[in-house]
Amino acid sequence: MATTPPTRSPELRKDPVTNRWVIFSPARAKRPSDFKSKSPENPNNNSSSCPFCIGNEHQCAPEIFRVPPDPNWKLRVIENLYPALSRKLDHPNGQNDDSSSELSGLGRVVPGFGFHDVVIETPVHSVQLSDLDPSEIGDVLIAYKRRIEQIKQFDSIKYIQVFKNHGASAGASMSHSHSQMLSLPIVPASVSTRLNSMKEHFNQTGKCSLCKVQSKDLLINETSHFFSIAPYASSFPFEIWIIPRDHSSHFDELDNKKAVDLGGLLKLILKKMALQLNNPPFNFMIHTSPIQVTDSEIPYSHWFLQIIPQLTGVGGFELGSGCYINPVFPGDAAKILRELNVPI
């Protein structure tokens, strides 16, 4: 008579980087290897009316730069046609100080000056980021770096968030492969929480929480300059972090050689995720340090790239408590992805 294999007991883990508690509840899921996206992303390949396709540049918001700088471009950085913040507010050199914020009985208000940009990653509508070769993905990463360096000239900008939404259910309004950059006049609370949590770990251990793999069971793949893991307290099933081996506080410290190296690892991870999880919608975010990070914060602030496949929804418990329920232990997710062979 067949018996049901024992289920692992639920477990709560606190992440030393995000300072977030996560409940691991494997009884709520099928086998980790059975996880598949219920709504795989099938990009719309109709390029005739897509403003991001080569030849349709006139349909876009103003261009910031392109690579290479000729009609046969490989990537473009443009203004967002529907920006969350305004780059046209009257700020000399974009300067802002405490006098520009107002505190009332309802809360604090800061003028909505900032930059909201789009990085068009390829001129061809049917090509996705994971279809590019490592050097081409490296070019996209260097475009982020170049734009960050431009924006850092504005004193009022405190934090720059690079992110990619792939698939409609992940927030993408355009199927043409692209990513975005939102430059803010404030440091978001989640960023401050992350830095404070990393500081606490550093004060307790004398070590950066991200400088090395804490457990080989969590390792997925590694290269000369980066390694990928399923983080110890993953908020989402099959969440992945790609982390620089060398301690680095700011993403824009990335050089060309490391960009190609990161491009190869990012390609591999996206390919593995698509194959194992049925090409799911996903988000990736680059978590870097605030622009005005102090010298005392550098020893424990370490940038990383987070990838979240959209496999489960966020419900009232998560929204109300800030505590997530994950049905897949990270070691199980890492093992499945580590052992998956993907031709590149």
C-alpha positions as a Markdown table, in Angstrom:
| # | Residue | x | y | z |
|---|---|---|---|---|
| 1 | Met | 0.0 | 0.0 | 0.0 |
| 2 | Ala | 1.4 | 3.4 | -1.0 |
| 3 | Thr | 2.0 | 5.9 | 1.7 |
| 4 | Thr | 2.0 | 9.7 | 1.5 |
| 5 | Pro | 5.5 | 11.1 | 1.9 |
| 6 | Pro | 5.8 | 13.1 | 5.1 |
| 7 | Thr | 5.3 | 16.9 | 4.7 |
| 8 | Arg | 8.0 | 19.2 | 6.0 |
| 9 | Ser | 6.8 | 21.3 | 9.0 |
| 10 | Pro | 6.1 | 25.0 | 8.4 |
| 11 | Glu | 8.9 | 27.3 | 9.3 |
| 12 | Leu | 9.4 | 31.1 | 9.7 |
| 13 | Arg | 12.6 | 32.7 | 8.5 |
| 14 | Lys | 13.7 | 36.3 | 8.8 |
| 15 | Asp | 15.8 | 37.6 | 5.9 |
| 16 | Pro | 18.9 | 39.5 | 7.1 |
| 17 | Val | 18.8 | 41.7 | 4.0 |
| 18 | Thr | 15.2 | 42.8 | 3.6 |
| 19 | Asn | 14.4 | 42.4 | 7.4 |
| 20 | Arg | 11.2 | 40.6 | 6.3 |
| 21 | Trp | 9.7 | 37.5 | 8.0 |
| 22 | Val | 8.5 | 34.7 | 5.6 |
| 23 | Ile | 6.4 | 31.7 | 6.4 |
| 24 | Phe | 7.4 | 28.6 | 4.5 |
| 25 | Ser | 4.3 | 26.4 | 4.3 |
| 26 | Pro | 5.0 | 23.4 | 1.9 |
| 27 | Ala | 1.7 | 21.8 | 2.8 |
| 28 | Arg | 0.0 | 24.6 | 0.7 |
| 29 | Ala | 1.8 | 23.5 | -2.5 |
| 30 | Lys | 2.3 | 20.6 | -4.9 |
| 31 | Arg | 5.8 | 19.2 | -5.3 |
| 32 | Pro | 8.3 | 22.1 | -6.0 |
| 33 | Ser | 9.1 | 20.5 | -9.3 |
| 34 | Asp | 5.5 | 20.7 | -10.3 |
| 35 | Phe | 5.4 | 24.5 | -10.1 |
| 36 | Lys | 4.4 | 25.9 | -13.5 |
| 37 | Ser | 3.0 | 29.3 | -14.5 |
| 38 | Lys | -0.8 | 29.1 | -15.0 |
| 39 | Ser | -0.7 | 32.0 | -17.4 |
| 40 | Pro | 2.6 | 31.8 | -19.4 |
| 41 | Glu | 3.7 | 34.9 | -21.1 |
| 42 | Asn | 3.1 | 34.7 | -24.9 |
| 43 | Pro | 4.4 | 38.0 | -26.4 |
| 44 | Asn | 2.3 | 39.7 | -29.0 |
| 45 | Asn | 4.4 | 39.5 | -32.1 |
| 46 | Asn | 2.4 | 42.2 | -34.0 |
| 47 | Ser | 5.1 | 44.8 | -34.6 |
| 48 | Ser | 3.2 | 46.9 | -37.2 |
| 49 | Ser | 1.9 | 49.3 | -34.7 |
| 50 | Cys | 4.5 | 49.0 | -31.9 |
| 51 | Pro | 6.2 | 52.3 | -31.2 |
| 52 | Phe | 9.3 | 50.5 | -29.8 |
| 53 | Cys | 10.1 | 48.7 | -33.1 |
| 54 | Ile | 12.8 | 50.1 | -35.3 |
| 55 | Gly | 11.3 | 52.4 | -37.9 |
| 56 | Asn | 8.6 | 53.6 | -35.5 |
| 57 | Glu | 10.8 | 56.0 | -33.4 |
| 58 | His | 8.6 | 58.9 | -34.3 |
| 59 | Gln | 5.7 | 57.4 | -32.3 |
| 60 | Cys | 7.8 | 57.4 | -29.1 |
| 61 | Ala | 8.4 | 60.0 | -26.4 |
| 62 | Pro | 11.7 | 62.0 | -26.8 |
| 63 | Glu | 14.9 | 59.9 | -27.1 |
| 64 | Ile | 17.7 | 60.3 | -24.5 |
| 65 | Phe | 20.3 | 58.2 | -26.3 |
| 66 | Arg | 20.7 | 55.2 | -28.5 |
| 67 | Val | 23.4 | 52.5 | -29.0 |
| 68 | Pro | 25.0 | 52.7 | -31.5 |
| 69 | Pro | 24.2 | 56.4 | -32.3 |
| 70 | Asp | 23.0 | 55.7 | -35.9 |
| 71 | Pro | 19.7 | 54.6 | -37.6 |
| 72 | Asn | 20.5 | 50.9 | -37.1 |
| 73 | Trp | 20.4 | 51.0 | -33.3 |
| 74 | Lys | 20.5 | 48.0 | -31.0 |
| 75 | Leu | 18.9 | 49.7 | -28.0 |
| 76 | Arg | 17.4 | 53.1 | -27.1 |
| 77 | Val | 16.7 | 55.0 | -23.9 |
| 78 | Ile | 13.7 | 57.2 | -24.1 |
| 79 | Glu | 11.5 | 59.2 | -21.8 |
| 80 | Asn | 8.3 | 57.4 | -20.6 |
| 81 | Leu | 5.3 | 58.7 | -22.5 |
| 82 | Tyr | 3.2 | 58.4 | -19.3 |
| 83 | Pro | 5.8 | 59.3 | -16.5 |
| 84 | Ala | 5.1 | 58.8 | -12.8 |
| 85 | Leu | 7.1 | 61.9 | -12.1 |
| 86 | Ser | 7.8 | 65.2 | -13.9 |
| 87 | Arg | 11.2 | 66.1 | -15.3 |
| 88 | Lys | 9.8 | 69.6 | -16.2 |
| 89 | Leu | 9.2 | 71.0 | -12.7 |
| 90 | Asp | 11.0 | 74.2 | -12.0 |
| 91 | His | 14.1 | 73.1 | -10.1 |
| 92 | Pro | 17.4 | 74.9 | -10.8 |
| 93 | Asn | 19.8 | 72.0 | -11.6 |
| 94 | Gly | 17.1 | 69.8 | -10.1 |
| 95 | Gln | 18.2 | 70.9 | -6.6 |
| 96 | Asn | 15.8 | 70.2 | -3.8 |
| 97 | Asp | 16.2 | 70.7 | 0.0 |
| 98 | Asp | 14.1 | 70.5 | 3.1 |
| 99 | Ser | 12.5 | 73.8 | 2.3 |
| 100 | Ser | 10.8 | 72.3 | -0.7 |
| 101 | Ser | 8.9 | 69.7 | 1.4 |
| 102 | Glu | 5.8 | 70.6 | 3.4 |
| 103 | Leu | 4.6 | 68.9 | 6.6 |
| 104 | Ser | 0.9 | 69.3 | 7.5 |
| 105 | Gly | -1.6 | 67.4 | 9.6 |
| 106 | Leu | -2.0 | 65.0 | 6.7 |
| 107 | Gly | 1.6 | 64.2 | 6.1 |
| 108 | Arg | 4.7 | 65.3 | 4.2 |
| 109 | Val | 4.6 | 66.5 | 0.6 |
| 110 | Val | 7.6 | 66.8 | -1.8 |
| 111 | Pro | 7.3 | 68.2 | -5.3 |
| 112 | Gly | 7.1 | 65.3 | -7.8 |
| 113 | Phe | 10.3 | 66.1 | -9.7 |
| 114 | Gly | 12.0 | 63.0 | -11.1 |
| 115 | Phe | 12.8 | 61.0 | -14.2 |
| 116 | His | 10.9 | 58.0 | -15.6 |
| 117 | Asp | 12.7 | 56.4 | -18.5 |
| 118 | Val | 12.3 | 53.4 | -20.7 |
| 119 | Val | 15.1 | 51.2 | -22.0 |
| 120 | Ile | 14.1 | 49.5 | -25.3 |
| 121 | Glu | 16.3 | 46.4 | -25.2 |
| 122 | Thr | 16.1 | 45.3 | -28.8 |
| 123 | Pro | 14.8 | 46.8 | -32.1 |
| 124 | Val | 13.0 | 43.6 | -33.0 |
| 125 | His | 9.6 | 43.0 | -31.6 |
| 126 | Ser | 9.8 | 39.2 | -31.3 |
| 127 | Val | 13.2 | 39.1 | -29.5 |
| 128 | Gln | 13.2 | 38.9 | -25.8 |
| 129 | Leu | 16.0 | 39.8 | -23.4 |
| 130 | Ser | 16.9 | 36.2 | -22.9 |
| 131 | Asp | 17.3 | 35.8 | -26.7 |
| 132 | Leu | 20.2 | 38.3 | -26.7 |
| 133 | Asp | 23.8 | 37.1 | -26.3 |
| 134 | Pro | 25.7 | 37.9 | -23.1 |
| 135 | Ser | 27.5 | 40.9 | -24.7 |
| 136 | Glu | 24.1 | 42.4 | -25.9 |
| 137 | Ile | 22.6 | 41.9 | -22.5 |
| 138 | Gly | 25.8 | 43.6 | -21.2 |
| 139 | Asp | 25.0 | 46.5 | -23.4 |
| 140 | Val | 21.6 | 46.9 | -21.8 |
| 141 | Leu | 23.2 | 46.8 | -18.3 |
| 142 | Ile | 25.8 | 49.4 | -19.4 |
| 143 | Ala | 22.9 | 51.6 | -20.7 |
| 144 | Tyr | 21.4 | 51.5 | -17.2 |
| 145 | Lys | 24.8 | 52.6 | -15.8 |
| 146 | Arg | 25.2 | 55.4 | -18.4 |
| 147 | Arg | 21.8 | 56.8 | -17.6 |
| 148 | Ile | 22.4 | 56.6 | -13.8 |
| 149 | Glu | 25.6 | 58.6 | -14.3 |
| 150 | Gln | 23.6 | 61.3 | -16.1 |
| 151 | Ile | 20.9 | 61.4 | -13.5 |
| 152 | Lys | 23.3 | 61.6 | -10.6 |
| 153 | Gln | 24.1 | 65.2 | -11.8 |
| 154 | Phe | 20.7 | 66.3 | -10.3 |
| 155 | Asp | 21.2 | 66.9 | -6.6 |
| 156 | Ser | 17.5 | 66.4 | -5.7 |
| 157 | Ile | 17.5 | 62.7 | -7.0 |
| 158 | Lys | 18.1 | 60.4 | -4.0 |
| 159 | Tyr | 17.4 | 56.9 | -5.4 |
| 160 | Ile | 17.2 | 55.3 | -8.8 |
| 161 | Gln | 15.2 | 52.1 | -9.3 |
| 162 | Val | 15.9 | 49.9 | -12.4 |
| 163 | Phe | 13.2 | 47.3 | -13.0 |
| 164 | Lys | 11.7 | 45.1 | -15.7 |
| 165 | Asn | 8.1 | 43.9 | -16.0 |
| 166 | His | 7.8 | 40.9 | -18.4 |
| 167 | Gly | 4.2 | 39.9 | -19.1 |
| 168 | Ala | 0.9 | 41.6 | -18.6 |
| 169 | Ser | 0.2 | 40.1 | -15.2 |
| 170 | Ala | 3.7 | 41.3 | -14.1 |
| 171 | Gly | 2.7 | 44.9 | -15.0 |
| 172 | Ala | 4.1 | 45.2 | -18.6 |
| 173 | Ser | 1.8 | 47.4 | -20.8 |
| 174 | Met | 4.0 | 46.7 | -23.9 |
| 175 | Ser | 5.0 | 43.3 | -25.1 |
| 176 | His | 8.1 | 44.6 | -26.9 |
| 177 | Ser | 11.1 | 43.8 | -24.6 |
| 178 | His | 11.9 | 46.8 | -22.4 |
| 179 | Ser | 12.8 | 47.8 | -18.9 |
| 180 | Gln | 12.4 | 51.0 | -16.9 |
| 181 | Met | 14.2 | 53.4 | -14.6 |
| 182 | Leu | 12.5 | 55.6 | -12.1 |
| 183 | Ser | 14.6 | 58.3 | -10.4 |
| 184 | Leu | 13.1 | 59.5 | -7.1 |
| 185 | Pro | 13.5 | 62.7 | -5.0 |
| 186 | Ile | 13.2 | 60.5 | -1.8 |
| 187 | Val | 14.7 | 57.2 | -0.5 |
| 188 | Pro | 11.9 | 54.6 | -0.3 |
| 189 | Ala | 11.2 | 53.1 | 3.1 |
| 190 | Ser | 12.0 | 49.6 | 1.8 |
| 191 | Val | 15.5 | 50.8 | 0.8 |
| 192 | Ser | 16.1 | 52.3 | 4.2 |
| 193 | Thr | 14.9 | 49.2 | 5.9 |
| 194 | Arg | 17.2 | 47.1 | 3.7 |
| 195 | Leu | 20.2 | 49.2 | 4.6 |
| 196 | Asn | 19.4 | 49.2 | 8.3 |
| 197 | Ser | 19.0 | 45.4 | 8.2 |
| 198 | Met | 22.3 | 45.0 | 6.5 |
| 199 | Lys | 23.9 | 47.3 | 9.0 |
| 200 | Glu | 22.6 | 45.3 | 11.9 |
| 201 | His | 24.0 | 42.1 | 10.4 |
| 202 | Phe | 27.4 | 43.8 | 9.8 |
| 203 | Asn | 27.5 | 45.1 | 13.4 |
| 204 | Gln | 26.7 | 41.7 | 14.7 |
| 205 | Thr | 29.1 | 39.6 | 12.5 |
| 206 | Gly | 31.6 | 42.1 | 11.1 |
| 207 | Lys | 30.7 | 40.8 | 7.6 |
| 208 | Cys | 28.6 | 42.0 | 4.7 |
| 209 | Ser | 25.4 | 39.8 | 4.4 |
| 210 | Leu | 25.8 | 39.4 | 0.6 |
| 211 | Cys | 29.6 | 39.0 | 0.0 |
| 212 | Lys | 29.5 | 35.2 | -0.2 |
| 213 | Val | 27.1 | 32.3 | -0.5 |
| 214 | Gln | 26.0 | 31.5 | 3.1 |
| 215 | Ser | 24.9 | 27.9 | 2.1 |
| 216 | Lys | 25.9 | 25.9 | -1.0 |
| 217 | Asp | 22.4 | 24.4 | -0.9 |
| 218 | Leu | 21.1 | 27.8 | -2.0 |
| 219 | Leu | 23.5 | 28.2 | -4.9 |
| 220 | Ile | 22.1 | 27.9 | -8.4 |
| 221 | Asn | 24.9 | 29.0 | -10.8 |
| 222 | Glu | 28.0 | 31.1 | -10.6 |
| 223 | Thr | 30.5 | 32.9 | -12.9 |
| 224 | Ser | 33.8 | 34.6 | -12.4 |
| 225 | His | 32.2 | 37.8 | -11.0 |
| 226 | Phe | 28.7 | 36.8 | -9.9 |
| 227 | Phe | 26.7 | 34.1 | -8.2 |
| 228 | Ser | 23.0 | 33.3 | -8.2 |
| 229 | Ile | 21.0 | 32.0 | -5.3 |
| 230 | Ala | 17.6 | 31.2 | -4.0 |
| 231 | Pro | 17.7 | 33.6 | -1.0 |
| 232 | Tyr | 17.4 | 32.0 | 2.5 |
| 233 | Ala | 14.1 | 33.7 | 3.2 |
| 234 | Ser | 12.6 | 33.9 | -0.3 |
| 235 | Ser | 9.3 | 35.9 | -0.2 |
| 236 | Phe | 8.2 | 34.1 | -3.4 |
| 237 | Pro | 8.5 | 30.6 | -4.9 |
| 238 | Phe | 11.6 | 30.3 | -7.1 |
| 239 | Glu | 12.7 | 33.9 | -6.3 |
| 240 | Ile | 16.3 | 34.4 | -7.4 |
| 241 | Trp | 19.1 | 36.8 | -6.5 |
| 242 | Ile | 22.2 | 37.5 | -8.6 |
| 243 | Ile | 24.9 | 39.0 | -6.5 |
| 244 | Pro | 28.4 | 40.5 | -7.3 |
| 245 | Arg | 31.2 | 38.4 | -5.8 |
| 246 | Asp | 33.2 | 41.6 | -5.1 |
| 247 | His | 31.8 | 44.0 | -2.6 |
| 248 | Ser | 30.1 | 46.8 | -4.4 |
| 249 | Ser | 27.6 | 49.3 | -3.1 |
| 250 | His | 26.4 | 50.9 | -6.3 |
| 251 | Phe | 25.2 | 49.1 | -9.5 |
| 252 | Asp | 26.8 | 51.9 | -11.6 |
| 253 | Glu | 30.3 | 50.7 | -10.5 |
| 254 | Leu | 29.8 | 47.9 | -13.0 |
| 255 | Asp | 32.4 | 47.8 | -15.8 |
| 256 | Asn | 32.1 | 46.4 | -19.3 |
| 257 | Lys | 33.8 | 43.1 | -18.5 |
| 258 | Lys | 31.6 | 42.4 | -15.5 |
| 259 | Ala | 28.5 | 43.5 | -17.5 |
| 260 | Val | 29.1 | 40.8 | -20.1 |
| 261 | Asp | 29.7 | 38.3 | -17.3 |
| 262 | Leu | 26.4 | 39.3 | -15.6 |
| 263 | Gly | 24.7 | 39.2 | -19.0 |
| 264 | Gly | 25.6 | 35.6 | -19.5 |
| 265 | Leu | 24.4 | 34.6 | -16.0 |
| 266 | Leu | 21.2 | 36.6 | -16.3 |
| 267 | Lys | 20.5 | 34.9 | -19.7 |
| 268 | Leu | 21.1 | 31.4 | -18.2 |
| 269 | Ile | 18.8 | 32.1 | -15.2 |
| 270 | Leu | 16.0 | 33.5 | -17.4 |
| 271 | Lys | 16.3 | 30.5 | -19.7 |
| 272 | Lys | 16.1 | 28.1 | -16.8 |
| 273 | Met | 13.2 | 29.9 | -15.3 |
| 274 | Ala | 11.3 | 29.8 | -18.6 |
| 275 | Leu | 11.9 | 26.1 | -19.1 |
| 276 | Gln | 11.2 | 25.0 | -15.6 |
| 277 | Leu | 8.2 | 27.3 | -14.8 |
| 278 | Asn | 6.5 | 27.4 | -18.2 |
| 279 | Asn | 7.7 | 30.8 | -19.4 |
| 280 | Pro | 6.2 | 32.7 | -16.5 |
| 281 | Pro | 5.6 | 36.5 | -16.3 |
| 282 | Phe | 8.3 | 37.9 | -14.1 |
| 283 | Asn | 9.8 | 41.1 | -12.6 |
| 284 | Phe | 13.4 | 41.9 | -12.0 |
| 285 | Met | 14.7 | 44.8 | -9.9 |
| 286 | Ile | 18.2 | 46.1 | -9.3 |
| 287 | His | 18.6 | 46.9 | -5.6 |
| 288 | Thr | 21.4 | 49.4 | -5.3 |
| 289 | Ser | 22.4 | 52.0 | -2.7 |
| 290 | Pro | 21.0 | 55.6 | -2.4 |
| 291 | Ile | 23.1 | 58.0 | -4.4 |
| 292 | Gln | 24.3 | 59.9 | -1.3 |
| 293 | Val | 25.4 | 56.8 | 0.6 |
| 294 | Thr | 28.0 | 57.7 | 3.3 |
| 295 | Asp | 31.4 | 56.2 | 3.7 |
| 296 | Ser | 30.3 | 54.5 | 6.9 |
| 297 | Glu | 27.5 | 52.7 | 5.0 |
| 298 | Ile | 29.7 | 51.3 | 2.2 |
| 299 | Pro | 31.1 | 48.3 | 4.2 |
| 300 | Tyr | 27.6 | 46.7 | 4.5 |
| 301 | Ser | 25.7 | 48.0 | 1.5 |
| 302 | His | 25.9 | 45.6 | -1.5 |
| 303 | Trp | 23.8 | 45.8 | -4.6 |
| 304 | Phe | 22.0 | 42.8 | -6.1 |
| 305 | Leu | 19.5 | 41.9 | -8.9 |
| 306 | Gln | 16.3 | 40.2 | -7.8 |
| 307 | Ile | 14.1 | 38.1 | -10.1 |
| 308 | Ile | 10.5 | 37.2 | -9.1 |
| 309 | Pro | 8.5 | 34.8 | -11.4 |
| 310 | Gln | 4.8 | 35.4 | -11.0 |
| 311 | Leu | 3.5 | 32.1 | -9.8 |
| 312 | Thr | 1.4 | 33.0 | -6.8 |
| 313 | Gly | -0.8 | 36.0 | -5.9 |
| 314 | Val | -0.4 | 38.4 | -3.0 |
| 315 | Gly | -3.4 | 38.3 | -0.7 |
| 316 | Gly | -4.8 | 40.2 | 2.3 |
| 317 | Phe | -2.5 | 38.5 | 4.8 |
| 318 | Glu | 0.6 | 39.6 | 2.9 |
| 319 | Leu | -0.7 | 43.1 | 2.3 |
| 320 | Gly | -1.9 | 43.5 | 5.9 |
| 321 | Ser | 1.1 | 42.0 | 7.7 |
| 322 | Gly | 4.1 | 42.5 | 5.3 |
| 323 | Cys | 4.8 | 38.8 | 6.0 |
| 324 | Tyr | 4.7 | 36.5 | 3.0 |
| 325 | Ile | 3.7 | 32.8 | 2.7 |
| 326 | Asn | 6.0 | 30.8 | 0.4 |
| 327 | Pro | 5.1 | 27.2 | -0.4 |
| 328 | Val | 8.5 | 26.3 | -1.7 |
| 329 | Phe | 11.6 | 26.1 | 0.5 |
| 330 | Pro | 14.5 | 27.9 | -1.2 |
| 331 | Gly | 16.8 | 24.9 | -1.0 |
| 332 | Asp | 14.4 | 22.9 | -3.0 |
| 333 | Ala | 14.0 | 25.6 | -5.7 |
| 334 | Ala | 17.8 | 26.1 | -5.9 |
| 335 | Lys | 18.3 | 22.3 | -6.4 |
| 336 | Ile | 15.8 | 22.1 | -9.2 |
| 337 | Leu | 17.3 | 25.1 | -11.0 |
| 338 | Arg | 20.9 | 24.1 | -10.3 |
| 339 | Glu | 20.4 | 20.7 | -11.8 |
| 340 | Leu | 18.5 | 21.9 | -14.8 |
| 341 | Asn | 20.6 | 21.7 | -18.0 |
| 342 | Val | 19.9 | 24.5 | -20.5 |
| 343 | Pro | 21.8 | 24.9 | -23.8 |
| 344 | Ile | 22.9 | 28.5 | -24.3 |
